[in-house]
PDB file of C-alpha atoms in Angstrom:
ATOM      1  CA  MET P 722      -0.685 -27.551  -1.286  1.00 45.00           C
ATOM      2  CA  LYS P 723       0.599 -26.538  -4.717  1.00 42.00           C
ATOM      3  CA  LEU P 724       0.873 -22.789  -5.124  1.00 43.00           C
ATOM      4  CA  LYS P 725       1.364 -20.664  -8.206  1.00 43.00           C
ATOM      5  CA  LYS P 726       3.367 -17.459  -7.714  1.00 41.00           C
ATOM      6  CA  VAL P 727       2.012 -14.268  -9.160  1.00 39.00           C
ATOM      7  CA  ALA P 728       5.125 -12.297 -10.048  1.00 37.00           C
ATOM      8  CA  MET P 729       4.979  -8.570  -9.718  1.00 38.00           C
ATOM      9  CA  GLY P 730       8.024  -6.317  -9.864  1.00 37.00           C
ATOM     10  CA  ILE P 731       6.325  -3.442  -8.182  1.00 37.00           C
ATOM     11  CA  THR P 732       4.104  -3.020  -5.203  1.00 39.00           C
ATOM     12  CA  VAL P 733       0.588  -2.368  -6.412  1.00 39.00           C
ATOM     13  CA  VAL P 734      -1.935  -0.860  -4.199  1.00 38.00           C
ATOM     14  CA  MET P 735      -5.438   0.097  -4.733  1.00 39.00           C
ATOM     15  CA  ALA P 736      -8.354   1.661  -3.018  1.00 38.00           C
ATOM     16  CA  SER P 737     -12.090   2.257  -3.227  1.00 40.00           C
ATOM     17  CA  SER P 738     -13.613   5.498  -1.891  1.00 38.00           C
ATOM     18  CA  LEU P 739     -17.222   4.820  -0.915  1.00 35.00           C
ATOM     19  CA  LEU P 740     -19.919   7.287   0.177  1.00 33.00           C
ATOM     20  CA  LEU P 741     -22.352   6.538   2.971  1.00 34.00           C
ATOM     21  CA  VAL P 742     -25.864   7.574   2.037  1.00 34.00           C
ATOM     22  CA  GLY P 743     -28.372   8.534   4.696  1.00 40.00           C
ATOM     23  CA  CYS P 744     -32.090   7.870   4.350  1.00 40.00           C
ATOM     24  CA  GLY P 745     -35.003   9.756   5.896  1.00 42.00           C
ATOM     25  CA  SER P 746     -37.669  12.392   5.432  1.00 41.00           C
ATOM     26  CA  ASN P 747     -36.944  15.813   3.990  1.00 46.00           C
ATOM     27  CA  ASP P 748     -37.142  17.341   7.480  1.00 47.00           C
ATOM     28  CA  ASP P 749     -34.429  15.002   8.759  1.00 47.00           C
ATOM     29  CA  SER P 750     -32.191  14.987   5.670  1.00 45.00           C
ATOM     30  CA  SER P 751     -29.783  17.652   6.925  1.00 47.00           C
ATOM     31  CA  LYS P 752     -29.446  15.877  10.264  1.00 47.00           C
ATOM     32  CA  ASP P 753     -28.815  12.550   8.548  1.00 49.00           C
ATOM     33  CA  LYS P 754     -26.176  14.092   6.299  1.00 45.00           C
ATOM     34  CA  LYS P 755     -24.458  15.727   9.256  1.00 45.00           C
ATOM     35  CA  SER P 756     -24.488  12.421  11.149  1.00 46.00           C
ATOM     36  CA  THR P 757     -23.052  10.600   8.146  1.00 45.00           C
ATOM     37  CA  ASP P 758     -20.335  13.197   7.593  1.00 46.00           C
ATOM     38  CA  THR P 759     -19.390  12.986  11.264  1.00 41.00           C
ATOM     39  CA  LYS P 760     -19.156   9.206  11.096  1.00 42.00           C
ATOM     40  CA  GLN P 761     -16.865   9.391   8.069  1.00 43.00           C
ATOM     41  CA  THR P 762     -14.674  12.020   9.702  1.00 40.00           C
ATOM     42  CA  GLU P 763     -14.317   9.932  12.823  1.00 44.00           C
ATOM     43  CA  THR P 764     -13.015   6.954  10.830  1.00 49.00           C
ATOM     44  CA  LYS P 765     -10.256   8.903   9.109  1.00 54.00           C
ATOM     45  CA  LYS P 766      -6.927   9.999  10.489  1.00 61.00           C
ATOM     46  CA  THR P 767      -4.428  12.163   8.662  1.00 69.00           C
ATOM     47  CA  ALA P 768      -4.128  10.772   5.135  1.00 70.00           C
ATOM     48  CA  LYS P 769      -0.631   9.946   3.930  1.00 83.00           C
ATOM     49  CA  THR P 770       0.720  10.333   0.433  1.00 91.00           C
ATOM     50  CA  ASP P 771       3.927   8.291   0.549  1.00 93.00           C
ATOM     51  CA  GLY P 772       2.340   4.848   0.265  1.00 94.00           C
ATOM     52  CA  THR P 773       2.969   3.794   3.872  1.00 95.00           C
ATOM     53  CA  MET P 774       0.144   2.331   5.976  1.00 96.00           C
ATOM     54  CA  THR P 775      -1.412   3.706   9.160  1.00 96.00           C
ATOM     55  CA  ASP P 776      -1.987   1.334  12.073  1.00 97.00           C
ATOM     56  CA  GLY P 777      -5.536   0.075  12.523  1.00 98.00           C
ATOM     57  CA  THR P 778      -8.097  -2.507  11.386  1.00 98.00           C
ATOM     58  CA  TYR P 779      -9.511  -2.211   7.875  1.00 98.00           C
ATOM     59  CA  LYS P 780     -12.587  -4.102   6.666  1.00 98.00           C
ATOM     60  CA  LEU P 781     -14.371  -4.999   3.433  1.00 98.00           C
ATOM     61  CA  GLU P 782     -17.681  -6.779   2.792  1.00 98.00           C
ATOM     62  CA  GLU P 783     -19.560  -8.000  -0.261  1.00 98.00           C
ATOM     63  CA  LYS P 784     -23.198  -6.889  -0.345  1.00 98.00           C
ATOM     64  CA  ASN P 785     -24.775  -9.799  -2.225  1.00 98.00           C
ATOM     65  CA  PHE P 786     -24.944 -13.566  -1.731  1.00 98.00           C
ATOM     66  CA  ASP P 787     -23.765 -15.642  -4.703  1.00 97.00           C
ATOM     67  CA  ASP P 788     -25.728 -18.456  -6.352  1.00 95.00           C
ATOM     68  CA  LYS P 789     -24.479 -20.884  -3.705  1.00 94.00           C
ATOM     69  CA  GLY P 790     -25.595 -18.630  -0.852  1.00 97.00           C
ATOM     70  CA  TRP P 791     -22.254 -17.103   0.168  1.00 98.00           C
ATOM     71  CA  LYS P 792     -20.816 -13.612   0.317  1.00 98.00           C
ATOM     72  CA  GLY P 793     -17.235 -12.699   1.095  1.00 98.00           C
ATOM     73  CA  PHE P 794     -15.704 -10.472   3.736  1.00 98.00           C
ATOM     74  CA  MET P 795     -12.140  -9.543   4.590  1.00 98.00           C
ATOM     75  CA  SER P 796     -10.106  -7.585   7.099  1.00 98.00           C
ATOM     76  CA  ILE P 797      -6.484  -6.703   7.700  1.00 98.00           C
ATOM     77  CA  GLU P 798      -4.740  -5.445  10.813  1.00 98.00           C
ATOM     78  CA  VAL P 799      -1.821  -3.038  10.486  1.00 98.00           C
ATOM     79  CA  LYS P 800       0.706  -2.417  13.241  1.00 98.00           C
ATOM     80  CA  ASP P 801       3.916  -0.420  12.967  1.00 97.00           C
ATOM     81  CA  GLY P 802       3.113   0.059   9.290  1.00 96.00           C
ATOM     82  CA  LYS P 803       2.994  -3.689   8.549  1.00 98.00           C
ATOM     83  CA  ILE P 804       0.130  -6.104   7.924  1.00 98.00           C
ATOM     84  CA  THR P 805       0.158  -8.347  10.988  1.00 98.00           C
ATOM     85  CA  LYS P 806      -3.076 -10.244  10.370  1.00 98.00           C
ATOM     86  CA  ALA P 807      -5.447 -10.929   7.478  1.00 98.00           C
ATOM     87  CA  ASN P 808      -8.798 -12.696   7.578  1.00 98.00           C
ATOM     88  CA  TYR P 809     -10.707 -13.690   4.453  1.00 98.00           C
ATOM     89  CA  ASP P 810     -13.839 -15.848   4.489  1.00 98.00           C
ATOM     90  CA  TYR P 811     -17.434 -16.202   3.287  1.00 98.00           C
ATOM     91  CA  LYS P 812     -20.654 -16.379   5.266  1.00 98.00           C
ATOM     92  CA  ASN P 813     -24.199 -17.480   4.457  1.00 98.00           C
ATOM     93  CA  LYS P 814     -27.517 -15.966   5.540  1.00 97.00           C
ATOM     94  CA  ASP P 815     -27.320 -17.840   8.845  1.00 97.00           C
ATOM     95  CA  GLY P 816     -23.868 -16.436   9.545  1.00 97.00           C
ATOM     96  CA  LYS P 817     -22.131 -19.784   9.042  1.00 98.00           C
ATOM     97  CA  LEU P 818     -18.586 -19.564   7.702  1.00 98.00           C
ATOM     98  CA  LYS P 819     -17.500 -21.377   4.565  1.00 98.00           C
ATOM     99  CA  SER P 820     -14.221 -22.320   6.272  1.00 98.00           C
ATOM    100  CA  GLU P 821     -16.252 -24.247   8.872  1.00 97.00           C
ATOM    101  CA  ASP P 822     -18.609 -25.986   6.418  1.00 97.00           C
ATOM    102  CA  ALA P 823     -17.510 -29.641   6.418  1.00 97.00           C
ATOM    103  CA  ASP P 824     -19.781 -30.612   3.521  1.00 97.00           C
ATOM    104  CA  TYR P 825     -18.524 -27.785   1.310  1.00 97.00           C
ATOM    105  CA  GLU P 826     -14.936 -28.627   2.247  1.00 97.00           C
ATOM    106  CA  LYS P 827     -15.340 -32.263   1.246  1.00 97.00           C
ATOM    107  CA  MET P 828     -17.191 -31.483  -1.993  1.00 97.00           C
ATOM    108  CA  MET P 829     -14.646 -28.912  -3.189  1.00 97.00           C
ATOM    109  CA  LYS P 830     -11.608 -30.876  -2.081  1.00 96.00           C
ATOM    110  CA  ASP P 831     -12.831 -33.969  -3.954  1.00 97.00           C
ATOM    111  CA  LYS P 832     -13.187 -31.894  -7.136  1.00 97.00           C
ATOM    112  CA  VAL P 833     -10.125 -29.616  -7.169  1.00 97.00           C
ATOM    113  CA  GLY P 834      -7.837 -30.854  -4.409  1.00 97.00           C
ATOM    114  CA  THR P 835      -8.353 -27.989  -1.996  1.00 97.00           C
ATOM    115  CA  GLY P 836     -11.132 -26.548   0.149  1.00 98.00           C
ATOM    116  CA  PRO P 837     -11.899 -23.294   2.004  1.00 98.00           C
ATOM    117  CA  GLN P 838     -10.379 -24.616   5.211  1.00 97.00           C
ATOM    118  CA  GLU P 839      -7.006 -24.639   3.439  1.00 98.00           C
ATOM    119  CA  TYR P 840      -7.016 -21.998   0.713  1.00 98.00           C
ATOM    120  CA  LEU P 841      -8.570 -19.165   2.737  1.00 98.00           C
ATOM    121  CA  LYS P 842      -5.847 -19.460   5.367  1.00 97.00           C
ATOM    122  CA  GLN P 843      -3.122 -19.801   2.755  1.00 98.00           C
ATOM    123  CA  LEU P 844      -4.174 -16.609   0.993  1.00 98.00           C
ATOM    124  CA  SER P 845      -4.279 -14.658   4.248  1.00 98.00           C
ATOM    125  CA  ASP P 846      -0.913 -16.036   5.355  1.00 98.00           C
ATOM    126  CA  SER P 847       0.597 -15.162   1.975  1.00 97.00           C
ATOM    127  CA  LEU P 848      -0.494 -11.541   2.286  1.00 98.00           C
ATOM    128  CA  VAL P 849       1.052 -11.207   5.747  1.00 98.00           C
ATOM    129  CA  LYS P 850       4.246 -12.839   4.502  1.00 97.00           C
ATOM    130  CA  ASN P 851       4.609 -10.763   1.326  1.00 95.00           C
ATOM    131  CA  GLN P 852       3.113  -7.472   2.575  1.00 95.00           C
ATOM    132  CA  SER P 853       1.857  -6.899  -0.965  1.00 93.00           C
ATOM    133  CA  ALA P 854      -1.368  -8.062  -2.568  1.00 93.00           C
ATOM    134  CA  ALA P 855       0.339  -8.286  -5.952  1.00 89.00           C
ATOM    135  CA  SER P 856       2.765 -10.870  -4.575  1.00 91.00           C
ATOM    136  CA  VAL P 857       0.127 -13.126  -3.041  1.00 93.00           C
ATOM    137  CA  GLU P 858       0.476 -16.746  -4.118  1.00 89.00           C
ATOM    138  CA  VAL P 859      -2.566 -17.937  -6.073  1.00 92.00           C
ATOM    139  CA  VAL P 860      -3.836 -21.261  -4.743  1.00 97.00           C
ATOM    140  CA  SER P 861      -4.224 -23.921  -7.416  1.00 96.00           C
ATOM    141  CA  GLY P 862      -7.843 -25.047  -7.510  1.00 97.00           C
ATOM    142  CA  ALA P 863      -9.092 -21.779  -6.003  1.00 97.00           C
ATOM    143  CA  THR P 864      -8.211 -19.292  -8.734  1.00 95.00           C
ATOM    144  CA  HIS P 865     -11.468 -17.317  -8.568  1.00 95.00           C
ATOM    145  CA  SER P 866     -11.219 -16.825  -4.794  1.00 96.00           C
ATOM    146  CA  SER P 867      -7.518 -15.976  -5.147  1.00 96.00           C
ATOM    147  CA  ASP P 868      -8.275 -13.270  -7.724  1.00 95.00           C
ATOM    148  CA  ALA P 869     -10.981 -11.780  -5.509  1.00 97.00           C
ATOM    149  CA  PHE P 870      -8.628 -11.877  -2.518  1.00 98.00           C
ATOM    150  CA  ILE P 871      -5.884 -10.025  -4.401  1.00 96.00           C
ATOM    151  CA  ASN P 872      -8.352  -7.370  -5.545  1.00 97.00           C
ATOM    152  CA  TYR P 873      -9.810  -6.891  -2.062  1.00 98.00           C
ATOM    153  CA  ALA P 874      -6.403  -6.914  -0.382  1.00 98.00           C
ATOM    154  CA  ASN P 875      -5.294  -4.073  -2.633  1.00 96.00           C
ATOM    155  CA  GLN P 876      -8.324  -2.019  -1.680  1.00 96.00           C
ATOM    156  CA  LEU P 877      -7.710  -2.619   2.021  1.00 98.00           C
ATOM    157  CA  ILE P 878      -4.047  -1.689   1.681  1.00 97.00           C
ATOM    158  CA  GLN P 879      -5.057   1.534  -0.032  1.00 95.00           C
ATOM    159  CA  ALA P 880      -7.526   2.219   2.777  1.00 96.00           C
ATOM    160  CA  ALA P 881      -4.683   1.711   5.270  1.00 96.00           C
ATOM    161  CA  GLN P 882      -2.523   4.129   3.312  1.00 93.00           C
ATOM    162  CA  LYS P 883      -5.298   6.718   3.577  1.00 92.00           C
ATOM    163  CA  ALA P 884      -6.017   5.827   7.231  1.00 93.00           C
ATOM    164  CA  ASP P 885      -9.682   5.248   6.329  1.00 94.00           C
ATOM    165  CA  THR P 886     -11.294   2.581   8.523  1.00 96.00           C
ATOM    166  CA  THR P 887     -14.736   2.918   6.924  1.00 97.00           C
ATOM    167  CA  THR P 888     -15.859  -0.570   5.870  1.00 98.00           C
ATOM    168  CA  ILE P 889     -15.528  -0.944   2.096  1.00 98.00           C
ATOM    169  CA  SER P 890     -18.740  -2.175   0.462  1.00 97.00           C
ATOM    170  CA  ILE P 891     -18.445  -4.302  -2.695  1.00 98.00           C
ATOM    171  CA  ASN P 892     -21.617  -4.460  -4.789  1.00 98.00           C
ATOM    172  CA  ASN P 893     -20.666  -7.852  -6.200  1.00 96.00           C
ATOM    173  CA  LEU P 894     -22.860  -9.392  -8.904  1.00 95.00           C
ATOM    174  CA  ALA P 895     -24.344  -5.966  -9.698  1.00 97.00           C
ATOM    175  CA  LYS P 896     -24.485  -4.732 -13.276  1.00 97.00           C
ATOM    176  CA  MET P 897     -21.991  -1.982 -14.067  1.00 98.00           C
ATOM    177  CA  GLU P 898     -23.565   1.468 -14.332  1.00 98.00           C
ATOM    178  CA  ASP P 899     -22.891   3.614 -17.381  1.00 98.00           C
ATOM    179  CA  GLY P 900     -20.187   6.237 -17.021  1.00 98.00           C
ATOM    180  CA  THR P 901     -16.447   6.864 -17.122  1.00 98.00           C
ATOM    181  CA  TYR P 902     -14.397   5.436 -14.274  1.00 98.00           C
ATOM    182  CA  LYS P 903     -10.873   6.599 -13.550  1.00 98.00           C
ATOM    183  CA  LEU P 904      -7.853   5.565 -11.477  1.00 98.00           C
ATOM    184  CA  GLU P 905      -4.522   7.342 -11.125  1.00 98.00           C
ATOM    185  CA  GLU P 906      -1.330   6.564  -9.260  1.00 96.00           C
ATOM    186  CA  GLN P 907      -0.104   9.610  -7.376  1.00 95.00           C
ATOM    187  CA  ASN P 908       3.587   8.734  -7.084  1.00 95.00           C
ATOM    188  CA  TYR P 909       6.077   8.305  -9.906  1.00 96.00           C
ATOM    189  CA  ALA P 910       8.112   5.099 -10.225  1.00 94.00           C
ATOM    190  CA  HIS P 911      10.943   5.060 -12.763  1.00 93.00           C
ATOM    191  CA  ASN P 912       9.652   8.469 -13.930  1.00 96.00           C
ATOM    192  CA  TYR P 913       6.133   7.211 -14.676  1.00 98.00           C
ATOM    193  CA  ARG P 914       2.813   6.715 -12.930  1.00 98.00           C
ATOM    194  CA  VAL P 915      -0.274   4.792 -14.089  1.00 98.00           C
ATOM    195  CA  VAL P 916      -3.383   6.525 -15.436  1.00 98.00           C
ATOM    196  CA  PHE P 917      -6.378   4.355 -16.288  1.00 98.00           C
ATOM    197  CA  SER P 918      -9.908   5.133 -17.447  1.00 98.00           C
ATOM    198  CA  MET P 919     -12.734   2.808 -18.431  1.00 98.00           C
ATOM    199  CA  ASP P 920     -15.968   3.714 -20.238  1.00 98.00           C
ATOM    200  CA  VAL P 921     -19.148   1.719 -19.600  1.00 98.00           C
ATOM    201  CA  LYS P 922     -22.275   1.898 -21.737  1.00 98.00           C
ATOM    202  CA  ASP P 923     -25.346  -0.334 -21.492  1.00 98.00           C
ATOM    203  CA  GLY P 924     -23.534  -2.252 -18.760  1.00 97.00           C
ATOM    204  CA  LYS P 925     -20.556  -3.138 -20.973  1.00 98.00           C
ATOM    205  CA  ILE P 926     -16.985  -1.883 -21.178  1.00 98.00           C
ATOM    206  CA  THR P 927     -16.761   0.095 -24.422  1.00 98.00           C
ATOM    207  CA  LYS P 928     -13.328   1.650 -23.934  1.00 98.00           C
ATOM    208  CA  SER P 929     -10.233   0.922 -21.846  1.00 98.00           C
ATOM    209  CA  ASP P 930      -7.444   3.489 -21.683  1.00 98.00           C
ATOM    210  CA  TYR P 931      -4.541   2.242 -19.562  1.00 98.00           C
ATOM    211  CA  ASN P 932      -1.156   3.938 -19.824  1.00 98.00           C
ATOM    212  CA  TYR P 933       1.688   5.567 -17.901  1.00 98.00           C
ATOM    213  CA  VAL P 934       2.466   9.280 -17.845  1.00 98.00           C
ATOM    214  CA  ASP P 935       5.596  11.182 -16.816  1.00 98.00           C
ATOM    215  CA  LYS P 936       5.803  14.571 -15.091  1.00 97.00           C
ATOM    216  CA  ASP P 937       5.682  16.327 -18.452  1.00 97.00           C
ATOM    217  CA  GLY P 938       2.536  14.468 -19.491  1.00 97.00           C
ATOM    218  CA  LYS P 939       4.360  12.223 -21.954  1.00 98.00           C
ATOM    219  CA  LEU P 940       2.925   8.723 -22.351  1.00 98.00           C
ATOM    220  CA  LYS P 941       5.090   5.657 -21.959  1.00 98.00           C
ATOM    221  CA  SER P 942       3.571   4.188 -25.136  1.00 98.00           C
ATOM    222  CA  ASP P 943       5.077   7.173 -27.016  1.00 98.00           C
ATOM    223  CA  ASP P 944       8.525   6.889 -25.409  1.00 97.00           C
ATOM    224  CA  ALA P 945      10.792   5.632 -28.210  1.00 98.00           C
ATOM    225  CA  ASP P 946      13.809   5.062 -25.961  1.00 97.00           C
ATOM    226  CA  TYR P 947      11.810   3.075 -23.406  1.00 97.00           C
ATOM    227  CA  GLU P 948      10.256   1.050 -26.223  1.00 97.00           C
ATOM    228  CA  LYS P 949      13.636   0.223 -27.720  1.00 97.00           C
ATOM    229  CA  ASN P 950      15.240  -0.782 -24.408  1.00 97.00           C
ATOM    230  CA  MET P 951      12.332  -2.930 -23.197  1.00 97.00           C
ATOM    231  CA  LYS P 952      11.778  -4.609 -26.549  1.00 97.00           C
ATOM    232  CA  ALA P 953      15.460  -5.554 -26.745  1.00 97.00           C
ATOM    233  CA  LYS P 954      15.229  -7.214 -23.326  1.00 96.00           C
ATOM    234  CA  SER P 955      11.807  -8.870 -23.343  1.00 97.00           C
ATOM    235  CA  GLY P 956      10.597  -8.900 -26.940  1.00 97.00           C
ATOM    236  CA  THR P 957       7.822  -6.376 -26.378  1.00 97.00           C
ATOM    237  CA  GLY P 958       7.428  -2.757 -25.347  1.00 98.00           C
ATOM    238  CA  PRO P 959       4.711  -0.355 -24.164  1.00 98.00           C
ATOM    239  CA  LYS P 960       3.791   0.479 -27.753  1.00 98.00           C
ATOM    240  CA  GLU P 961       2.630  -3.135 -28.135  1.00 98.00           C
ATOM    241  CA  TYR P 962       1.570  -4.433 -24.721  1.00 98.00           C
ATOM    242  CA  ILE P 963      -0.454  -1.410 -23.555  1.00 98.00           C
ATOM    243  CA  PRO P 964      -2.868  -1.425 -26.535  1.00 98.00           C
ATOM    244  CA  ALA P 965      -3.040  -5.230 -26.328  1.00 98.00           C
ATOM    245  CA  LEU P 966      -4.195  -5.140 -22.702  1.00 98.00           C
ATOM    246  CA  ASN P 967      -6.768  -2.437 -23.372  1.00 98.00           C
ATOM    247  CA  LYS P 968      -8.131  -4.348 -26.366  1.00 98.00           C
ATOM    248  CA  SER P 969      -8.320  -7.624 -24.440  1.00 98.00           C
ATOM    249  CA  LEU P 970     -10.403  -6.107 -21.633  1.00 98.00           C
ATOM    250  CA  VAL P 971     -12.964  -4.673 -24.058  1.00 98.00           C
ATOM    251  CA  GLU P 972     -13.158  -7.931 -25.998  1.00 98.00           C
ATOM    252  CA  LYS P 973     -13.343 -10.270 -22.994  1.00 97.00           C
ATOM    253  CA  GLN P 974     -15.467  -8.058 -20.688  1.00 97.00           C
ATOM    254  CA  ASP P 975     -13.951 -10.049 -17.814  1.00 95.00           C
ATOM    255  CA  VAL P 976     -10.740  -9.155 -15.988  1.00 95.00           C
ATOM    256  CA  ALA P 977      -9.999 -12.810 -15.260  1.00 92.00           C
ATOM    257  CA  GLU P 978     -10.000 -13.552 -18.991  1.00 94.00           C
ATOM    258  CA  VAL P 979      -7.630 -10.745 -20.010  1.00 95.00           C
ATOM    259  CA  ASP P 980      -4.658 -12.150 -21.912  1.00 92.00           C
ATOM    260  CA  THR P 981      -1.267 -11.801 -20.231  1.00 93.00           C
ATOM    261  CA  VAL P 982       1.192 -10.285 -22.705  1.00 97.00           C
ATOM    262  CA  SER P 983       4.388 -12.317 -23.011  1.00 96.00           C
ATOM    263  CA  GLY P 984       7.348 -10.210 -21.915  1.00 97.00           C
ATOM    264  CA  ALA P 985       5.112  -7.857 -19.921  1.00 97.00           C
ATOM    265  CA  THR P 986       3.800 -10.142 -17.167  1.00 92.00           C
ATOM    266  CA  ASN P 987       4.218  -7.622 -14.367  1.00 91.00           C
ATOM    267  CA  SER P 988       2.358  -4.905 -16.241  1.00 94.00           C
ATOM    268  CA  SER P 989      -0.325  -7.386 -17.285  1.00 94.00           C
ATOM    269  CA  ASN P 990      -0.950  -8.404 -13.682  1.00 91.00           C
ATOM    270  CA  GLN P 991      -1.000  -4.774 -12.589  1.00 93.00           C
ATOM    271  CA  PHE P 992      -3.485  -3.969 -15.343  1.00 96.00           C
ATOM    272  CA  LYS P 993      -5.820  -6.748 -14.192  1.00 95.00           C
ATOM    273  CA  ILE P 994      -5.747  -5.599 -10.573  1.00 95.00           C
ATOM    274  CA  TYR P 995      -6.559  -2.008 -11.487  1.00 97.00           C
ATOM    275  CA  ALA P 996      -9.229  -3.102 -13.978  1.00 98.00           C
ATOM    276  CA  ALA P 997     -10.921  -5.143 -11.241  1.00 97.00           C
ATOM    277  CA  GLN P 998     -10.891  -2.052  -9.039  1.00 97.00           C
ATOM    278  CA  LEU P 999     -12.554   0.016 -11.753  1.00 98.00           C
ATOM    279  CA  GLN P1000     -15.187  -2.657 -12.314  1.00 98.00           C
ATOM    280  CA  ASN P1001     -16.044  -2.510  -8.601  1.00 98.00           C
ATOM    281  CA  ALA P1002     -16.371   1.267  -8.930  1.00 98.00           C
ATOM    282  CA  ALA P1003     -18.677   0.805 -11.939  1.00 98.00           C
ATOM    283  CA  GLN P1004     -20.832  -1.644  -9.961  1.00 98.00           C
ATOM    284  CA  ASN P1005     -21.283   1.089  -7.360  1.00 97.00           C
ATOM    285  CA  GLY P1006     -21.716   3.803  -9.992  1.00 98.00           C
ATOM    286  CA  ASP P1007     -18.898   5.722  -8.281  1.00 98.00           C
ATOM    287  CA  THR P1008     -17.238   7.978 -10.871  1.00 98.00           C
ATOM    288  CA  ASP P1009     -14.890   9.711  -8.406  1.00 98.00           C
ATOM    289  CA  THR P1010     -11.290   9.260  -9.550  1.00 98.00           C
ATOM    290  CA  ILE P1011      -9.564   6.589  -7.475  1.00 97.00           C
ATOM    291  CA  LYS P1012      -6.292   7.996  -6.154  1.00 95.00           C
ATOM    292  CA  VAL P1013      -3.676   5.315  -5.586  1.00 94.00           C
ATOM    293  CA  TYR P1014      -0.893   6.413  -3.253  1.00 94.00           C
ATOM    294  CA  ASN P1015       1.438   3.731  -4.547  1.00 92.00           C
ATOM    295  CA  LEU P1016       4.507   2.879  -2.502  1.00 90.00           C
ATOM    296  CA  VAL P1017       7.675   3.513  -4.479  1.00 90.00           C
ATOM    297  CA  GLU P1018      10.724   1.529  -3.481  1.00 79.00           C
ATOM    298  CA  ALA P1019      14.194   3.085  -3.708  1.00 66.00           C
ATOM    299  CA  GLU P1020      15.216   3.383  -7.350  1.00 63.00           C
TER     300      GLU P1020
END
């Protein structure tokens, strides 16, 4: 199978913090809340901040069936701080798996040269091999599923970093709710960390503000020395590529359609992964800032 490598120079991790909402009468509301809080507490161990993962099984599920009757689900198993197993698949209302659907396999393979029996396993194997969602190899002919896998893998890795085994719920296909959605890396890499906010109004992205900030609050897009050094090497710098990425997201309204900036491929791919995470938050109407405990390799 032909694979296309998604190059990323840094390990990107992401997470989604979801609230469990209890239902019931007014008389039982306090009991339901207490039960819910207890359940959440029981699924969390001591949260880490250094970007390493806690052993356990972490799960994610889409809430809605697509127009072909499928919805995705994914899990990863972590042992000794490493991803030892990943499982990504789709199921229909009868619980049948897409990877076991012979008719779907034949139809897709005839059209694009691959089917769920192959590409689902390849994506999972690639994650275990690379230990980083950003380095997962996109399967030719299954780009949409590959993009979703990379997004979901990042959220599961972030859950593992926070030791949170609560199943992540993705409100796929839902319209984004109005509000401001934020994501911030917590650890500095090469003196900077990512800060990203996205405004949604009438279900559309009206503003994208992606940048990097140092410990003094200085933005990378305002760093003249960084701009000069990067532009000399790759032909572009943060003063150009950061506004270009933000503009592209607002214009395209679709992460998959965001233009990759030549000379800033790694940052472009990182931007897309984080933007997808924020769109998931907007679909849930969750305006809590997403804290990314990114793993920083030795510098």
